Coordinates of C-alpha atoms in Angstrom, one line a residue:
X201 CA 53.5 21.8 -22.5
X202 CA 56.6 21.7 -20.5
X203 CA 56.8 19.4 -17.0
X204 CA 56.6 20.5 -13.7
X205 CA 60.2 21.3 -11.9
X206 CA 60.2 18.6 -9.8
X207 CA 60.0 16.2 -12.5
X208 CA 63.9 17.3 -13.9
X209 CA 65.3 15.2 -10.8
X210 CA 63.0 12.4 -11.3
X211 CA 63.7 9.5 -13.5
X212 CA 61.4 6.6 -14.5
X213 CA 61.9 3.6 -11.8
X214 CA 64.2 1.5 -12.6
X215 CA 62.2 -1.6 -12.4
X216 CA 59.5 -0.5 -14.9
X217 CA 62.5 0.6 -17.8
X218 CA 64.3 -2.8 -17.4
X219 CA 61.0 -4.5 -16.8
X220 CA 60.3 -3.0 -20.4
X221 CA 63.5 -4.2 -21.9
X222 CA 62.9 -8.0 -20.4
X223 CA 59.4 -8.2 -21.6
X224 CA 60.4 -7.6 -25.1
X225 CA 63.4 -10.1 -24.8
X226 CA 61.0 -12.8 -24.0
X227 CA 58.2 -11.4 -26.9
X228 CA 61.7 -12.0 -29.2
X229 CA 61.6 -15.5 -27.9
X230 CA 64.4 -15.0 -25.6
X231 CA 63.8 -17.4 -22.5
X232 CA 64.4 -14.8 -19.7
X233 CA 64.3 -16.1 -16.4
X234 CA 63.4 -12.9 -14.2
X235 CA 65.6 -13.1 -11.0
X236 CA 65.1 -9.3 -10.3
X237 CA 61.8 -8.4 -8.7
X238 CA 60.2 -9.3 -5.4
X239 CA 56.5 -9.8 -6.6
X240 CA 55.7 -13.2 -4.5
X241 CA 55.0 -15.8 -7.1
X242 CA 52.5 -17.9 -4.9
X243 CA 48.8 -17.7 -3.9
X244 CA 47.1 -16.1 -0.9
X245 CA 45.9 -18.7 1.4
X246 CA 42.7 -19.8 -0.1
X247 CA 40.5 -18.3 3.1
X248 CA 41.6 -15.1 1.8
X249 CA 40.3 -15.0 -1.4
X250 CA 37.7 -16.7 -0.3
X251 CA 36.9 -14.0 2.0
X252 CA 37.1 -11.7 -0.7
X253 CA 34.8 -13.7 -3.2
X254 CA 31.8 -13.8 -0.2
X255 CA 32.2 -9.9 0.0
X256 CA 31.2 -9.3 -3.3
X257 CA 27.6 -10.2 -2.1
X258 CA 27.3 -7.2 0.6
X259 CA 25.0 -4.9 0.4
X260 CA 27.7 -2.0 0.2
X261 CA 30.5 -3.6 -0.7
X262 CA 30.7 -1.8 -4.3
X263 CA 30.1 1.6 -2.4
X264 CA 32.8 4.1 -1.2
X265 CA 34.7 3.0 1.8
X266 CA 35.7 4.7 4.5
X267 CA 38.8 6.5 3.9
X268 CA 40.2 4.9 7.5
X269 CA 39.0 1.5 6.2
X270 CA 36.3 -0.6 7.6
X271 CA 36.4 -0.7 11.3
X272 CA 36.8 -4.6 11.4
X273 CA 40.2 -4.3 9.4
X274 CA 41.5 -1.6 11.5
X275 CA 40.8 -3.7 14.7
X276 CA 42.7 -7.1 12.3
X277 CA 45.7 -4.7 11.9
X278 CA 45.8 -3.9 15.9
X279 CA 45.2 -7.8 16.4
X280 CA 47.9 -8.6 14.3
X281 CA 50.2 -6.5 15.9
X282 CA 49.4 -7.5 19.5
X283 CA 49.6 -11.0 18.7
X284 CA 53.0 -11.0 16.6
X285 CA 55.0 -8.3 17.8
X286 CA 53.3 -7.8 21.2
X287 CA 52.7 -4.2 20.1
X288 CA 49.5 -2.3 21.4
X289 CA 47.9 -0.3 19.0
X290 CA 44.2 2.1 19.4
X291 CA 42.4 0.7 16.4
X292 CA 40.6 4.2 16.6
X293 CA 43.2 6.5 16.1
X294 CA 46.6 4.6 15.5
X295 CA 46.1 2.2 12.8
X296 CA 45.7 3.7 9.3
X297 CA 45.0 1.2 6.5
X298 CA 46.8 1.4 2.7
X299 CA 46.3 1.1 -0.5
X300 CA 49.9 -0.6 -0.5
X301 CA 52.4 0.5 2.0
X302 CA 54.1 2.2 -1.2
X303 CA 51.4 5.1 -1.0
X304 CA 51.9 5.8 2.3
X305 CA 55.9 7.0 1.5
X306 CA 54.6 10.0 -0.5
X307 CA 51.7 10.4 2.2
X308 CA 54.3 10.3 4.9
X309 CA 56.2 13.2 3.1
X310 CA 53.4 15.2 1.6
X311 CA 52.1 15.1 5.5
X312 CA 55.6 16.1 7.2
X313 CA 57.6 17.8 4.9
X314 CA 58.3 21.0 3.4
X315 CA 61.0 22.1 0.4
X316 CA 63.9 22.3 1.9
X317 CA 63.4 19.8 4.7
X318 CA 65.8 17.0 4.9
X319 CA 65.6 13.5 5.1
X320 CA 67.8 10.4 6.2
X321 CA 67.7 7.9 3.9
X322 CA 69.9 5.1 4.1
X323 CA 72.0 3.6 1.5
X324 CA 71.4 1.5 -0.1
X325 CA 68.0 1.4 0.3
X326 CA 65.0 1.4 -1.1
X327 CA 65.1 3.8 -4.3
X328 CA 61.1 5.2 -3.7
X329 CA 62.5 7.1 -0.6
X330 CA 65.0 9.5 -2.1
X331 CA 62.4 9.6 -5.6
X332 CA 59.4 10.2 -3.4
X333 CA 61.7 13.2 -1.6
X334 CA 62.6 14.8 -4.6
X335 CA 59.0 15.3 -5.9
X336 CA 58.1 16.9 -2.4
X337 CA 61.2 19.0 -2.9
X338 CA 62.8 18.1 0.0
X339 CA 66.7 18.0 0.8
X340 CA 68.2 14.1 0.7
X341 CA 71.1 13.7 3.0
X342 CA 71.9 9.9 2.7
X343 CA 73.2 7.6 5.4
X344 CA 76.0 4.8 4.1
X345 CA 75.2 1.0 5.2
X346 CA 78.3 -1.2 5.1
X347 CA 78.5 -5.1 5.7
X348 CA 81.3 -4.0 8.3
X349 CA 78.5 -1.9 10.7
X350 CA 76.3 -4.8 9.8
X351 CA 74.1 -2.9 7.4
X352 CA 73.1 -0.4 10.6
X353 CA 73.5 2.7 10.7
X354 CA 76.4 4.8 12.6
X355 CA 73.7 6.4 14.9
X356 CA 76.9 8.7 16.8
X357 CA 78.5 9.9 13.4
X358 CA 75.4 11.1 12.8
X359 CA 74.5 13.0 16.3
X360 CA 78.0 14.9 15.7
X361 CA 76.7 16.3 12.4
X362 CA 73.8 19.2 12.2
X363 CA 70.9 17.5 12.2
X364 CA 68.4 21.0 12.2
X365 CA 67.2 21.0 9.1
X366 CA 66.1 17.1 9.4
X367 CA 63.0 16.0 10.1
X368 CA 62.3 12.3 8.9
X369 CA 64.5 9.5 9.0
X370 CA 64.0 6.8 6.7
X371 CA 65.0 2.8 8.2
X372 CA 63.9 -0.6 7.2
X373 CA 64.6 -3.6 9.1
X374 CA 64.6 -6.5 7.8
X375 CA 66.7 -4.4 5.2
X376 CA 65.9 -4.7 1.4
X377 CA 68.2 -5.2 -0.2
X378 CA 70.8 -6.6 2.2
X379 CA 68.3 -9.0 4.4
X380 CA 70.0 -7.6 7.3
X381 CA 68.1 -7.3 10.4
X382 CA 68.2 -4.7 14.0
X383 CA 68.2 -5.8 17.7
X384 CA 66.1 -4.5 20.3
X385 CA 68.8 -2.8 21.9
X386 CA 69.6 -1.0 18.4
X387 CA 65.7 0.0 18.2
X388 CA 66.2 1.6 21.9
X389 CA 68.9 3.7 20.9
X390 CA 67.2 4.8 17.6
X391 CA 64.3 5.8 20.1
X392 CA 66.7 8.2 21.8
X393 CA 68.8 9.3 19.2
X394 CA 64.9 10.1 17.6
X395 CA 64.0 12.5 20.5
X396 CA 67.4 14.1 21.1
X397 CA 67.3 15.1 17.6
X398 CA 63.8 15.9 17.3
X399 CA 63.6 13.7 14.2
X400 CA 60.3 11.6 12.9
X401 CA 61.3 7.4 12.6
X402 CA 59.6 6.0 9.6
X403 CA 60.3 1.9 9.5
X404 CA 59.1 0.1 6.8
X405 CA 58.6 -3.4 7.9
X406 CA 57.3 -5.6 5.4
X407 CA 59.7 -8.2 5.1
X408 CA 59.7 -9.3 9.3
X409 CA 58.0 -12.8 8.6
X410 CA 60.0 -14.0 5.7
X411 CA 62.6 -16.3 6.5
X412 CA 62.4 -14.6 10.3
X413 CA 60.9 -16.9 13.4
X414 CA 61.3 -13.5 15.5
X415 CA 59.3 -10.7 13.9
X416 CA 60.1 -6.9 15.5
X417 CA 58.4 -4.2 15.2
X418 CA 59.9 -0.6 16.0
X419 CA 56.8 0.1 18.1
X420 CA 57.2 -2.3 20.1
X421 CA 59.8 -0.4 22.1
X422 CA 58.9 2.2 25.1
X423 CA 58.1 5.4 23.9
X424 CA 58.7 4.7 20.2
X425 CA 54.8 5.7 19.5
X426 CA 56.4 9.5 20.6
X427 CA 58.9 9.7 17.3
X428 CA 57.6 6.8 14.8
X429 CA 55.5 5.7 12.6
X430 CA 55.9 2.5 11.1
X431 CA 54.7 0.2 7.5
X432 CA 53.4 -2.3 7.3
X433 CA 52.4 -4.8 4.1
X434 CA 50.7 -7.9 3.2
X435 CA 52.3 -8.0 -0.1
X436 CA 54.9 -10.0 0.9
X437 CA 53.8 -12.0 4.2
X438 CA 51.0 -13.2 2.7
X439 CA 51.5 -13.2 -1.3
X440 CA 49.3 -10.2 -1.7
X441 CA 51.2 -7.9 -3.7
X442 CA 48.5 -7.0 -6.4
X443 CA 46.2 -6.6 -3.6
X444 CA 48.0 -3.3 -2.4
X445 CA 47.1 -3.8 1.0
X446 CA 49.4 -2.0 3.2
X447 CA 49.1 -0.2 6.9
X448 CA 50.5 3.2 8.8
X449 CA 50.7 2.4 13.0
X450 CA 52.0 4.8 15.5
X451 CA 51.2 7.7 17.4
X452 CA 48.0 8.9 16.8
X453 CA 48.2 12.7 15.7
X454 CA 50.8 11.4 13.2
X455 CA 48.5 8.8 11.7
X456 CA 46.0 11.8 11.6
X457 CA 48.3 14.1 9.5
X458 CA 48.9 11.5 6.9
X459 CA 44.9 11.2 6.7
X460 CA 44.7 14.1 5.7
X461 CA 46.7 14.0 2.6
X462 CA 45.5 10.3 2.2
X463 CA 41.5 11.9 1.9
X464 CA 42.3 14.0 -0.9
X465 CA 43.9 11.3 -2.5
X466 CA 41.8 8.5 -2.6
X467 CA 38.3 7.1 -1.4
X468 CA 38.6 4.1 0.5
X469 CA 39.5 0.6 -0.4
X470 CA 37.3 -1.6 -2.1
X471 CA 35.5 -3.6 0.2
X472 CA 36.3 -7.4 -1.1
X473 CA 40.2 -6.2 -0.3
X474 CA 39.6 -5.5 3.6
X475 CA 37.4 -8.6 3.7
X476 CA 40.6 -10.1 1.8
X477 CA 43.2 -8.6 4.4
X478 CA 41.3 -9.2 7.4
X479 CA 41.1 -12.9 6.7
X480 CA 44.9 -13.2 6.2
X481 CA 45.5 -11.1 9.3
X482 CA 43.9 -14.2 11.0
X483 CA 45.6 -16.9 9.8
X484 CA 47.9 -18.9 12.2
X485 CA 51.7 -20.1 12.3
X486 CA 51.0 -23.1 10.1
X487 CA 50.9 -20.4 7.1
X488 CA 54.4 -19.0 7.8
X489 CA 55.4 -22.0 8.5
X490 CA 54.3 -23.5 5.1
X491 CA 55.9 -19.8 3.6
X492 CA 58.9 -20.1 5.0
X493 CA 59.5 -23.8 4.5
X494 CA 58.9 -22.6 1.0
X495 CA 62.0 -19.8 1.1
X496 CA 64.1 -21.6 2.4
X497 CA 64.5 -24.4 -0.7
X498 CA 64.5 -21.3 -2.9
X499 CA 67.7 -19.7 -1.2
X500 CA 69.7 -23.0 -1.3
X501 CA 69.3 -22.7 -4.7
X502 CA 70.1 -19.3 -5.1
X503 CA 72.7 -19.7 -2.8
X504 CA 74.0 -22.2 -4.9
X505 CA 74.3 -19.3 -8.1
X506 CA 76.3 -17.1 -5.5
X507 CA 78.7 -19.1 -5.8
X508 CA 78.8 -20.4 -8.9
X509 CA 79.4 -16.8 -9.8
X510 CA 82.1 -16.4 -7.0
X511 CA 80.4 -14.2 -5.1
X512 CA 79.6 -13.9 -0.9
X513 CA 77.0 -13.9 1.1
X514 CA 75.6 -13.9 4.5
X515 CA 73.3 -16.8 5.3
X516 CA 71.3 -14.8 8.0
X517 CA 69.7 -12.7 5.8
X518 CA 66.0 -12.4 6.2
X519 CA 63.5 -11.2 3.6
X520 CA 62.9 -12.2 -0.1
X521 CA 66.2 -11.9 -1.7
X522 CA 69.9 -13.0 -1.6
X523 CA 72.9 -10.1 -1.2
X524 CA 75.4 -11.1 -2.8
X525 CA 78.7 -9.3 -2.8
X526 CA 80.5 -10.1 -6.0
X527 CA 84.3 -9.9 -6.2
X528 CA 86.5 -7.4 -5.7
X529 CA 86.7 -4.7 -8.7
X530 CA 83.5 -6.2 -10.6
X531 CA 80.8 -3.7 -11.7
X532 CA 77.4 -4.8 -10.9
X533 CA 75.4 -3.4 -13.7
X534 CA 77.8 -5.0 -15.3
X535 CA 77.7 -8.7 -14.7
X536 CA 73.6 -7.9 -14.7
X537 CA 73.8 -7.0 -18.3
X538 CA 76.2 -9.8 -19.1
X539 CA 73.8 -12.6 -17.4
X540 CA 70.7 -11.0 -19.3
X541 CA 72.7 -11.2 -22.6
X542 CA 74.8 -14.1 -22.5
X543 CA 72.4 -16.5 -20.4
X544 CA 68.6 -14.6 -20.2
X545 CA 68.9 -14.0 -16.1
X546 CA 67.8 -10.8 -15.3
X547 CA 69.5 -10.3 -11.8
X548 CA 69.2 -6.7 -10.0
X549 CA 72.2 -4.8 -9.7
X550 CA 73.0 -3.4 -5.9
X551 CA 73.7 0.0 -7.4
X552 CA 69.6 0.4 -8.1
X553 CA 69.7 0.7 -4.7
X554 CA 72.5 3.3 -4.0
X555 CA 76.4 3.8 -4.3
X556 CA 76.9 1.6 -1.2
X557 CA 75.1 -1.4 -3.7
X558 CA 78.1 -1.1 -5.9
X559 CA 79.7 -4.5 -6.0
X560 CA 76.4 -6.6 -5.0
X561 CA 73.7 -8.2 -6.7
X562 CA 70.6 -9.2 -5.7
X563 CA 69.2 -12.5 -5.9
X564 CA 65.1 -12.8 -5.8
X565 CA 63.6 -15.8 -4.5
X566 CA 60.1 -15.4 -5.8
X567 CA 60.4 -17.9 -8.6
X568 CA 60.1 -21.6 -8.6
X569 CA 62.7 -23.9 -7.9
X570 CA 62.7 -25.1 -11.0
X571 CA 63.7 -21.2 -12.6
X572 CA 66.3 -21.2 -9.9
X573 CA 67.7 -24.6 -10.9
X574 CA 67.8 -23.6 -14.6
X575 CA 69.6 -20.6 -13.8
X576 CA 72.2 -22.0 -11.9
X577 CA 72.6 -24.8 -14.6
X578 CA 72.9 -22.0 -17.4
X579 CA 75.9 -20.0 -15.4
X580 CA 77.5 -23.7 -15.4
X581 CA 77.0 -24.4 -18.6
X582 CA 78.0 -21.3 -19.7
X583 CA 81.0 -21.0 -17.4
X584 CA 80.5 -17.6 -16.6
X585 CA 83.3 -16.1 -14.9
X586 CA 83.5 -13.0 -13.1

């Protein structure tokens, strides 16, 4: 039986190969310590599972769901984004809930885009963009990030290029991998440069609580609801990533569009989850707080295994990891193959996330303090030099 076409371009994520390779290390009786993935290692608050344990007790709650999800969590999502971002949504018609905001990338370009459309992806950036273009057969044009530009992108370079053929633009801010983050006044000129170009804004905008006492939200701008759509997730804001609970805002025909693929896809989210969501939608600024407080140890320490390595780093980088830019000439699949083999720290190299990622690493900070402390101690003990 031979594969589909699309599949030739299409290689297995990274994550889930190496993942594979660390898992047998450990069943060898290596002692990996996984610094690679950003799967929160804490609980949901306990009113959230809670929430999702009294659920199980509703008449209907082992039924279909709605395919728009329960009205209650639609109205939660809205909520959440008036009260944090000072966004208005129509719980009606411009809130969509996910099944993970990771779904809602290939309903996003199953929705908008046909072979031979291009996209704007940036890199480095997250890999699922280009991977999820590809299988829809449409044309990647990539955008280059550079610490110099402050990981934004060179919104004039690209107005003096044809743009024709173009029709969704990829951004994330708080940036994965780099932790960067974008102003106001960067968000109002993505607006413009969106409708001069005629060009669909897609921001995925899971990472604005962590480490972050300013969340921002691309629709929080004047007319953004026009030319974007933004996701959202509480994977990482409120340790929920095996929930797969994510949400599509924005203007309201758009959100419509992606329905339609999203019906024939799936059939609504279990109950117990939206009971789940809606209950950490809820929860007050004692919780990031707590989170944050949380983070913050973490990146000392991995912080401190920057530069044990040698390496640099910005220490206003929001999100879930540390970007660290390793010296000058070093390969950085290379020292990640040499920490896995020589001291059992599986660290992600930048280039999983693009050629700009050459020369960077990336430090996650969803393990405990004490793997982060035993990591740096091994790179001392070891004396690695790069």
């Amino acid at each position: 039986m031979i594969t589909a076409s699309r599949l030739a371009q299409t290689k297995e994520y990274y994550f889930s190969r190496k993942l594979r390779e660390v898992r047998q290390r450990i069943a060898d009786g290596r002692p990996v310590i996984n610094l690679g993935i950003g799967s929160p290692d804490l609980p949901p608050a306990p009113e959230v599972t809670a929430a999702l344990q009294d659920a199980l007790a509703h008449p209907k709650a082992h039924q279909y769901q709605s395919y728009q999800g329960i009205p209650e969590l639609r109205e939660a999502i809205a909520g959440f984004y008036k009260a944090h971002y000072k966004a208005a949504l129509n719980a009606e018609t411009e809130v969509l809930p996910l099944m993970g905001s990771k779904e809602g990338i290939m309903h996003i370009s199953m929705a908008f885009l046909n072979p031979g459309d291009e996209v704007l992806i940036p890199n480095p950036g997250y890999p699922t963009y280009a991977a999820v273009a590809r299988l829809v057969e449409a044309d990647i044009r990539t955008y280059d990030l550079s610490a110099e530009q402050n990981w934004l992108p060179d919104l004039n370079a690209l107005a003096q290029t044809d743009l024709s053929k173009v029709k969704i633009m990829w951004v994330n801010y708080p940036h994965m991998p780099t932790g960067a983050t974008a102003t106001k006044d960067f968000f109002v000129e993505l607006i413009a440069f969106a409708k001069a170009h005629q060009i669909l804004i897609v921001n995925d905008n899971p990472y604005s609580f962590i480490l972050n006492d300013t969340p921002v939200s691309l629709l929080e701008v004047p007319g953004a609801k026009e030319v974007v759509l933004e996701l959202n997730s509480l994977s990482k804001t409120f340790n929920m990533a095996g929930w797969r609970v994510g949400m599509l805002c924005g203007n309201a025909e758009f959100i419509q569009a992606v329905l339609k693929v999203k019906s024939n896809m799936d059939s609504g989210m279990f109950y117990g989850l939206q009971r789940g969501a809606i209950a950490a939608l809820g929860m007050d600024k004692t919780w990031f707080e707590q989170l944050n407080g949380t983070y913050a140890r973490r990146r000392e320490w991995a912080w401190k295994i920057a530069n044990a390595l040698g390496g640099d780093f910005s220490d206003s980088q929001q999100g879930l990891f540390v970007w660290v830019k390793l010296p000058a000439g070093t390969s950085a699949e290379a020292v990640a193959d040499r920490l896995l083999d020589e001291v059992d720290l599986f660290i992600t190299p930048g280039t999983v996330f693009g050629t700009a990622g050459e020369g960077y690493i990336r430090i996650s900070l969803c393990v405990s303090l004490t793997d982060l402390e035993a990591a740096h101690r091994r790179i001392i003990e070891k004396n690695i030099q790069l």
